[in-house]
Short mmCIF file of C-alpha atoms in Angstrom, two decimals:
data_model
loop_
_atom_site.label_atom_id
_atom_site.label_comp_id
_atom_site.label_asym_id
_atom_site.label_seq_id
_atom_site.Cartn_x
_atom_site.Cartn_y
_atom_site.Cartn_z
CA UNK A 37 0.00 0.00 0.00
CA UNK A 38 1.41 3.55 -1.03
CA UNK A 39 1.78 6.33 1.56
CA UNK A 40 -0.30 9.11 1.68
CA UNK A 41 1.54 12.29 3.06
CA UNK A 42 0.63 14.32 5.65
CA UNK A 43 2.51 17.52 5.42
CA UNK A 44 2.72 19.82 2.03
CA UNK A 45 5.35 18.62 -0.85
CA UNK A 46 8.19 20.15 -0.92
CA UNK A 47 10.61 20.02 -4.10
CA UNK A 48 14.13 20.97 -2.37
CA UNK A 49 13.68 18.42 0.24
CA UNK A 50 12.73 15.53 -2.06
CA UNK A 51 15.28 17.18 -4.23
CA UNK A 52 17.84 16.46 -1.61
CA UNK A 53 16.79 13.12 -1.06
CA UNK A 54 16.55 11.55 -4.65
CA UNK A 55 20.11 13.26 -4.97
CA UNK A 56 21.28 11.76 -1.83
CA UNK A 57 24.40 9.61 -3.12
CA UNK A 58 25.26 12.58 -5.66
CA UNK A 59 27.26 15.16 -4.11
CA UNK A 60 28.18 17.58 -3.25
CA UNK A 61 25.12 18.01 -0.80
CA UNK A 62 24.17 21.09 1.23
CA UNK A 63 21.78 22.68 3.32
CA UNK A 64 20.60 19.26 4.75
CA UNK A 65 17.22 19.43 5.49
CA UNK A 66 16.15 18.20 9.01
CA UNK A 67 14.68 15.15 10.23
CA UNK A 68 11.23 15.77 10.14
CA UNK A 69 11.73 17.37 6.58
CA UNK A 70 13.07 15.00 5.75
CA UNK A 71 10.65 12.06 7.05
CA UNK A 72 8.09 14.08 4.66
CA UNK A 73 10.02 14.24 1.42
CA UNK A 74 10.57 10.09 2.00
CA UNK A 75 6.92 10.15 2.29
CA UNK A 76 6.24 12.01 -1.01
CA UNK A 77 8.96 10.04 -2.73
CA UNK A 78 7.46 6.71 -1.66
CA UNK A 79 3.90 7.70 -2.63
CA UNK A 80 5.05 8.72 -5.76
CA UNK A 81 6.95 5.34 -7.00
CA UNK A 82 10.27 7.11 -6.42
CA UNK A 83 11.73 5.29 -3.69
CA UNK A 84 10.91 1.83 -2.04
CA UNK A 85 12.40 -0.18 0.63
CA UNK A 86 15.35 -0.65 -1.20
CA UNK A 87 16.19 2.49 -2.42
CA UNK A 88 15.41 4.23 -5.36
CA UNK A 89 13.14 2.67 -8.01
CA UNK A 90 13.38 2.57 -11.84
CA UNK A 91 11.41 6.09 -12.23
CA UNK A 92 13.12 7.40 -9.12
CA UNK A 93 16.80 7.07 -10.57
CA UNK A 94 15.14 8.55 -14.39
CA UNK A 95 13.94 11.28 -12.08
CA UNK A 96 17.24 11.91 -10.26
CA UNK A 97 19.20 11.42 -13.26
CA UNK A 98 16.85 13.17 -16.20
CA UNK A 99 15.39 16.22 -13.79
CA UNK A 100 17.88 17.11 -10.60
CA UNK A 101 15.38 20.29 -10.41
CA UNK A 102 12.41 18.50 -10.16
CA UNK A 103 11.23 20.85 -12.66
CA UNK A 104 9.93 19.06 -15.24
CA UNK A 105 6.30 18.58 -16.55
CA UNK A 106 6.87 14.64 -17.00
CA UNK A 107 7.92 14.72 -13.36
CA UNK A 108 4.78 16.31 -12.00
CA UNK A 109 2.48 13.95 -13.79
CA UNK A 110 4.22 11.24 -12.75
CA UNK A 111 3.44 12.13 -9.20
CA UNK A 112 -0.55 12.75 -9.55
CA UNK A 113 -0.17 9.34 -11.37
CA UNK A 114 0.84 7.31 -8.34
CA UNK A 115 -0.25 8.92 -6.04
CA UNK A 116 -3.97 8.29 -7.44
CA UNK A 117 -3.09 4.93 -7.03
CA UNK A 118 -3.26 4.76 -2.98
CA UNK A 119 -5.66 2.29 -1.94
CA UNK A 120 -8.81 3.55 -0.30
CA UNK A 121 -7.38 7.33 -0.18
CA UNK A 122 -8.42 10.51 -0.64
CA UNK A 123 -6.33 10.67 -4.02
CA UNK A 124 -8.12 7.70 -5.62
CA UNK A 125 -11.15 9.00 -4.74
CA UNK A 126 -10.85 12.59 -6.15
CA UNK A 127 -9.42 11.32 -9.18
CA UNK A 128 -11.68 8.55 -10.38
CA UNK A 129 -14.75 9.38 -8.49
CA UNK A 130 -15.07 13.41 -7.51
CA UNK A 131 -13.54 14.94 -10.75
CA UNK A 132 -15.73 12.81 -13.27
CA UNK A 133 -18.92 14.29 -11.73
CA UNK A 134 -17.53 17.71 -10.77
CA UNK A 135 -15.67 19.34 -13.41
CA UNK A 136 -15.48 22.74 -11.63
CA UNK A 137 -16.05 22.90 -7.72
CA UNK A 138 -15.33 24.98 -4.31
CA UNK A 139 -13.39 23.64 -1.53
CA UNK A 140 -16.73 23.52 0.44
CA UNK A 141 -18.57 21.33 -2.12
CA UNK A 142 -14.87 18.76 -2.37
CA UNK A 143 -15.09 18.61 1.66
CA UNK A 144 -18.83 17.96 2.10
CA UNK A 145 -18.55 14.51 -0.62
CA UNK A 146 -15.20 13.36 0.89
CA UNK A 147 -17.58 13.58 4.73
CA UNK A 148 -20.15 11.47 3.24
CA UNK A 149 -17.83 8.88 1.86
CA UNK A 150 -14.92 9.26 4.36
CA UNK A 151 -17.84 8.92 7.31
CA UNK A 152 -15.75 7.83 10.13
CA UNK A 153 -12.85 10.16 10.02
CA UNK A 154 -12.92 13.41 11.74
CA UNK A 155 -14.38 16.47 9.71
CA UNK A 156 -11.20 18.43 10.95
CA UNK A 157 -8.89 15.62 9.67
CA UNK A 158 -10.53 15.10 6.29
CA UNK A 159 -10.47 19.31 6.04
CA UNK A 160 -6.64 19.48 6.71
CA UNK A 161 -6.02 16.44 3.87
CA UNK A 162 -8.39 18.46 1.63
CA UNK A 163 -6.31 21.60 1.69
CA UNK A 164 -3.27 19.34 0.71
CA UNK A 165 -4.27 18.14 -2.11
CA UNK A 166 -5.76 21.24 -3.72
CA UNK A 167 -2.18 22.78 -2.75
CA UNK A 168 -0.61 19.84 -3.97
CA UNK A 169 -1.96 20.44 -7.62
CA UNK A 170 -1.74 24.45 -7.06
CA UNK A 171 1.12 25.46 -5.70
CA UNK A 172 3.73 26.41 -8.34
CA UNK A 173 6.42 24.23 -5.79
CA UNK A 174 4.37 21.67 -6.08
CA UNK A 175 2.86 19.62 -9.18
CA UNK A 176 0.63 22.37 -10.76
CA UNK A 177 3.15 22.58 -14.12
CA UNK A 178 1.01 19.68 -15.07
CA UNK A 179 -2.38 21.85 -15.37
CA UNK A 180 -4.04 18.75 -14.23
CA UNK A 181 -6.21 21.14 -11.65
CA UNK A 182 -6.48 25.11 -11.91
CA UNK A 183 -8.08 28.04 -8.69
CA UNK A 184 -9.78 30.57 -10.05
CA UNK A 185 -10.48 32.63 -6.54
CA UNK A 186 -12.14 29.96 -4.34
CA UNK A 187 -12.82 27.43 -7.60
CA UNK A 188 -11.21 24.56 -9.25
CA UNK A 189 -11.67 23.30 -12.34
CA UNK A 190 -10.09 20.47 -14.09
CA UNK A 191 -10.18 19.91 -18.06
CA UNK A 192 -7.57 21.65 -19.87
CA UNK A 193 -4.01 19.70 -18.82
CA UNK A 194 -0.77 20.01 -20.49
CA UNK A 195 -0.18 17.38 -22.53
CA UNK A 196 2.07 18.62 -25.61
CA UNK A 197 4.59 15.79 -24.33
CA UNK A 198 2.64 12.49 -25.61
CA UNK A 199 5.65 10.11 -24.74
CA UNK A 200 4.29 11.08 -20.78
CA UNK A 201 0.46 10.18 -21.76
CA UNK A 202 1.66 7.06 -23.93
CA UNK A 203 3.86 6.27 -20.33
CA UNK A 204 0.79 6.08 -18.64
CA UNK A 205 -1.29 4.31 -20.75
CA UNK A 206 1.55 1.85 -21.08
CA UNK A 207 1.47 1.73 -17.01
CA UNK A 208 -2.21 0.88 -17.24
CA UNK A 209 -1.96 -1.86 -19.69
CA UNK A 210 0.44 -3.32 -17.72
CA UNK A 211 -2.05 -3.37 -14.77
CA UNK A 212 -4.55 -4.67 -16.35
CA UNK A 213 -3.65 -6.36 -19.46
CA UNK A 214 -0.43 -7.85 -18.80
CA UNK A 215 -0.83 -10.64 -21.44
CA UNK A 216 -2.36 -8.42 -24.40
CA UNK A 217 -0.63 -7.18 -27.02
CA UNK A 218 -3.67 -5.62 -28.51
CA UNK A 219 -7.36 -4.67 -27.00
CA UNK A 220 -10.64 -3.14 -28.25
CA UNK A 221 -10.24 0.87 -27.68
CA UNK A 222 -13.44 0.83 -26.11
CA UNK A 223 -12.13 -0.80 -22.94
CA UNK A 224 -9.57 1.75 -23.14
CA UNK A 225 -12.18 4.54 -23.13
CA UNK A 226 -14.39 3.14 -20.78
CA UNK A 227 -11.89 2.21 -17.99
CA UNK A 228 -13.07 3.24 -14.42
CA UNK A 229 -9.61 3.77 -13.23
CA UNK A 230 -8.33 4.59 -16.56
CA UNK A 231 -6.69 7.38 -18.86
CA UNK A 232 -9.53 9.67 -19.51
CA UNK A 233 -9.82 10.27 -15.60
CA UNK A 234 -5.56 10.18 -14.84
CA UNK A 235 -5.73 13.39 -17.75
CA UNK A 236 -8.65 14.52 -16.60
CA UNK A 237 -10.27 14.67 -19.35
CA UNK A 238 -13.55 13.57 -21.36
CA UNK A 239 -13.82 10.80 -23.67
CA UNK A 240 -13.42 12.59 -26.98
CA UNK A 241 -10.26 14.20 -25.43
CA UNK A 242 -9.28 10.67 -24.99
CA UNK A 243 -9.59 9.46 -28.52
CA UNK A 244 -7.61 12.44 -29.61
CA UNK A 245 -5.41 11.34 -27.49
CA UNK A 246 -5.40 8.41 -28.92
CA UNK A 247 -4.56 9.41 -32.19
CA UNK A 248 -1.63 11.39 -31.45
CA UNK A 249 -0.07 8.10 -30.01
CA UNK A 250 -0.83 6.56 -32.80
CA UNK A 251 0.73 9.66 -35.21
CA UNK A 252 4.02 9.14 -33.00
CA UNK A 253 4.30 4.73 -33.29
CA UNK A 254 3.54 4.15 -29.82
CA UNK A 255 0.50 2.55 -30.39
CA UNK A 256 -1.56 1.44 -33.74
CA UNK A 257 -5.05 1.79 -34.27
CA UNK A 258 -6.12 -1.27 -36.78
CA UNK A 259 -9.69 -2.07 -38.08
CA UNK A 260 -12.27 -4.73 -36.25
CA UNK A 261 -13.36 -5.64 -39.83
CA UNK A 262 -12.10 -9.55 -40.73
CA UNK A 263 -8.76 -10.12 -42.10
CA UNK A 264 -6.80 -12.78 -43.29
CA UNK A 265 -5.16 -15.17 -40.66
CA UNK A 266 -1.72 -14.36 -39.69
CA UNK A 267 -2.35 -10.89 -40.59
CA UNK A 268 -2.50 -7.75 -39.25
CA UNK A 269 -5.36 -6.44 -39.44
CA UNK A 270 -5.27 -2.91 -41.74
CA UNK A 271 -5.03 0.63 -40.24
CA UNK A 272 -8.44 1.58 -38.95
CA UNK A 273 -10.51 4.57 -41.08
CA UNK A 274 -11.05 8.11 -39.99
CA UNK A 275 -14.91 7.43 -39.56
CA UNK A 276 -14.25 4.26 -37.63
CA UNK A 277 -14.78 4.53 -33.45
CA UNK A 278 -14.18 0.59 -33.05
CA UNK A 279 -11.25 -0.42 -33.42
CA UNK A 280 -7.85 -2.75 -32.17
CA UNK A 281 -5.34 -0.71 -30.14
CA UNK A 282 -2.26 -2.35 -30.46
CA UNK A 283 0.96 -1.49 -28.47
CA UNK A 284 4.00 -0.36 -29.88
CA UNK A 285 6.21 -0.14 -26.76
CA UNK A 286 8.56 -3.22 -25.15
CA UNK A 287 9.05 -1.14 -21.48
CA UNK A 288 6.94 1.85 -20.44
CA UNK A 289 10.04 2.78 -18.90
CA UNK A 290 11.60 3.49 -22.18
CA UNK A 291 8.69 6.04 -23.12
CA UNK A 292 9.44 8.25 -19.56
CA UNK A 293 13.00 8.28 -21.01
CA UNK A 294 11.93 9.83 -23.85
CA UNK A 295 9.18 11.86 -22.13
CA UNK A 296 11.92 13.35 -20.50
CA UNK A 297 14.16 13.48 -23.60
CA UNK A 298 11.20 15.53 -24.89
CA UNK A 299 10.18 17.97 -22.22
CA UNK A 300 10.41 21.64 -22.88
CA UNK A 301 10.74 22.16 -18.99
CA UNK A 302 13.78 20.00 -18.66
CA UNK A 303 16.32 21.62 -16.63
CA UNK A 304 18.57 24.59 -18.57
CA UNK A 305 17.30 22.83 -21.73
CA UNK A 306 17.22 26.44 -23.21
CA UNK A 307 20.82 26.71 -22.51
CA UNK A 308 21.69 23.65 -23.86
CA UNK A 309 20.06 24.36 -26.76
CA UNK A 310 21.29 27.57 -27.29
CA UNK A 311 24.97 26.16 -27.18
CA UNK A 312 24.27 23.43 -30.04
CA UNK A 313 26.74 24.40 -32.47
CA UNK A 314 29.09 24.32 -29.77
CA UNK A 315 28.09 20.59 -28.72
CA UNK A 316 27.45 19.27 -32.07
CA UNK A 317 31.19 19.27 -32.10
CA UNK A 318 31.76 17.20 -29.20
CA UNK A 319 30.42 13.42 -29.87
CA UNK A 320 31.13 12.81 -26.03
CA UNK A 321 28.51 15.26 -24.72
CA UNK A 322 27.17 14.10 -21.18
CA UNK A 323 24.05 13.74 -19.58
CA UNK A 324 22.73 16.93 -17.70
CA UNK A 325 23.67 15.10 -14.18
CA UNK A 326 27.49 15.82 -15.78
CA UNK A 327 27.11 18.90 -17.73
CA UNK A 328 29.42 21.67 -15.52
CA UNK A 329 31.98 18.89 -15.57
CA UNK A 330 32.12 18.66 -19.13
CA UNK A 331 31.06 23.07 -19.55
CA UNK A 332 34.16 23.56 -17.55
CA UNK A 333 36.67 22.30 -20.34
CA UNK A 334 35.09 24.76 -22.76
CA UNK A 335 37.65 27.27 -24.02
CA UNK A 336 36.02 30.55 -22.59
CA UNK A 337 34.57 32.74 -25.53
CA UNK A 338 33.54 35.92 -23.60
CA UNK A 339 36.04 36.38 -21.19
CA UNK A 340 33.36 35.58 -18.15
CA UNK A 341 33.20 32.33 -17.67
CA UNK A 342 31.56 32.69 -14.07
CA UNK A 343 28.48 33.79 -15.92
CA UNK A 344 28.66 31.26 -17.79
CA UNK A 345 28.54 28.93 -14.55
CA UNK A 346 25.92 30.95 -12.80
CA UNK A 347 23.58 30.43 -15.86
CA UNK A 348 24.83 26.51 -16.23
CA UNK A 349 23.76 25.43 -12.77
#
């Protein structure tokens, strides 16, 4: 069972945490801080038991800043996975029915289904998550909720990085179709703890959605109609809502290595970019996690190179 956190999310101290065996380290955060950001990093499939996980060392590795767009949905994502908590319940059951809502109306359903818990207790974990998804330290890069005053509305995420969405879909699949290589779109659409409701978003969003995956390989949309055995069958129509989804990926791990890869917000990716003639020189050009080791060999062109630094890191 996933944690659920108690205390707000905050980036520098998870920062410090996922970065824990990477120095040079500084302004340790304290014990109880710390306690918290293990909390968060557990909740969100970061850390286990044993350390860091798969998406924890991507994380670490592809966005030190915890910056990144890809980063903050993969957060909502697990944490809506809690059993029984708040998180699933906003997710798959509140947002579908309430597309815009007050912090009144979110407390009053979570003390009819959350009964037995204290109205002060269920108040305090209500504030969190609205922060949670609000609060520029937080996850709210993602767009997956928006405050207007004293409402929310969900509806209108940021999902120009489809490697992320295709990451979760693949995440899903591998929930609950382990086995499949293919499966109607339909059962897709019509999940109850499925894509439509991790995006937030309806179910024409979805298919959209859908067919941006399928313009970028990672999955392919073929026709119901019959077809001859041993066959694929052809590439579904425009007019055709029915159809096979088939899976392109071998690892949804690979497609949150290329989320990342892909994501404007990636740490000094502007920089980076901006120095492309310069790297397109070098075939040995590092990951991020090593770029002032490798920017520090670069013959100086300005005569500042401490600029250079302070924009670098």
């Amino acid at each position: 069972m996933l944690i659920q956190p108690n205390n707000s999310l905050r980036k520098n101290d998870l920062r410090y945490l996922l970065t824990e065996y990477q120095p040079p380290r500084s302004n340790k955060p304290n014990a109880s801080a710390l306690r918290t950001a293990k909390q968060w990093a557990i909740a969100a499939n970061f850390m286990n038991d044993r350390g860091l996980t798969n998406e924890g060392r991507l994380v670490a590795t592809k966005d030190p800043y915890l910056e990144a767009t890809v980063t903050n949905w993969l957060i909502h994502f697990y944490l809506s996975l809690g059993e029984q908590s708040l998180w699933k319940y906003f997710v798959y059951d509140f947002l579908p029915q309430h597309s815009t809502f007050s912090q009144n109306e979110f407390l009053n359903c979570c003390i009819d289904v959350f009964g037995t818990e204290p109205a002060a207790r269920l108040l305090k974990k209500v504030k969190l998550l609205l922060k949670t998804y609000t609060d520029p330290q937080s996850i709210s890069k993602g767009n997956f909720l928006t405050q207007n005053k004293k409402l929310y509305s969900t509806g209108n995420p940021e999902l120009s990085n489809y490697y992320i969405t295709g990451y979760l879909l693949a995440k899903i699949w591998e929930r609950d179709f382990p086995s499949a290589s293919s499966i109607l779109v339909d059962r897709i659409i019509d999940m109850e703890l499925g894509l439509a409701s991790i995006l937030g978003i309806d179910k024409d969003r979805l298919r959209q959605q859908l067919n941006i995956l399928a313009k970028n390989e990672i999955i392919e949309q073929r026709s119901i109609a019959p077809h001859l055995v041993g066959k694929k069958p052809l590439l579904k129509e425009d007019n055709e809502l029915s159809y096979q989804v088939y899976r392109c990926w071998e690892m949804p791990l690979d497609l949150l290595a290329k989320a990342y890869e892909n994501d404007i917000a990636t740490p000094n990716r502007p920089l980076i970019q901006s120095l492309a003639g310069i790297m397109a020189d070098d075939e040995n050009v590092p990951d991020f996690s090593q770029f002032l080791e490798w920017a520090a060999k670069l013959t100086v062109l300005d005569g500042e190179f401490n600029t250079f630094i302070r924009l670098a890191s």
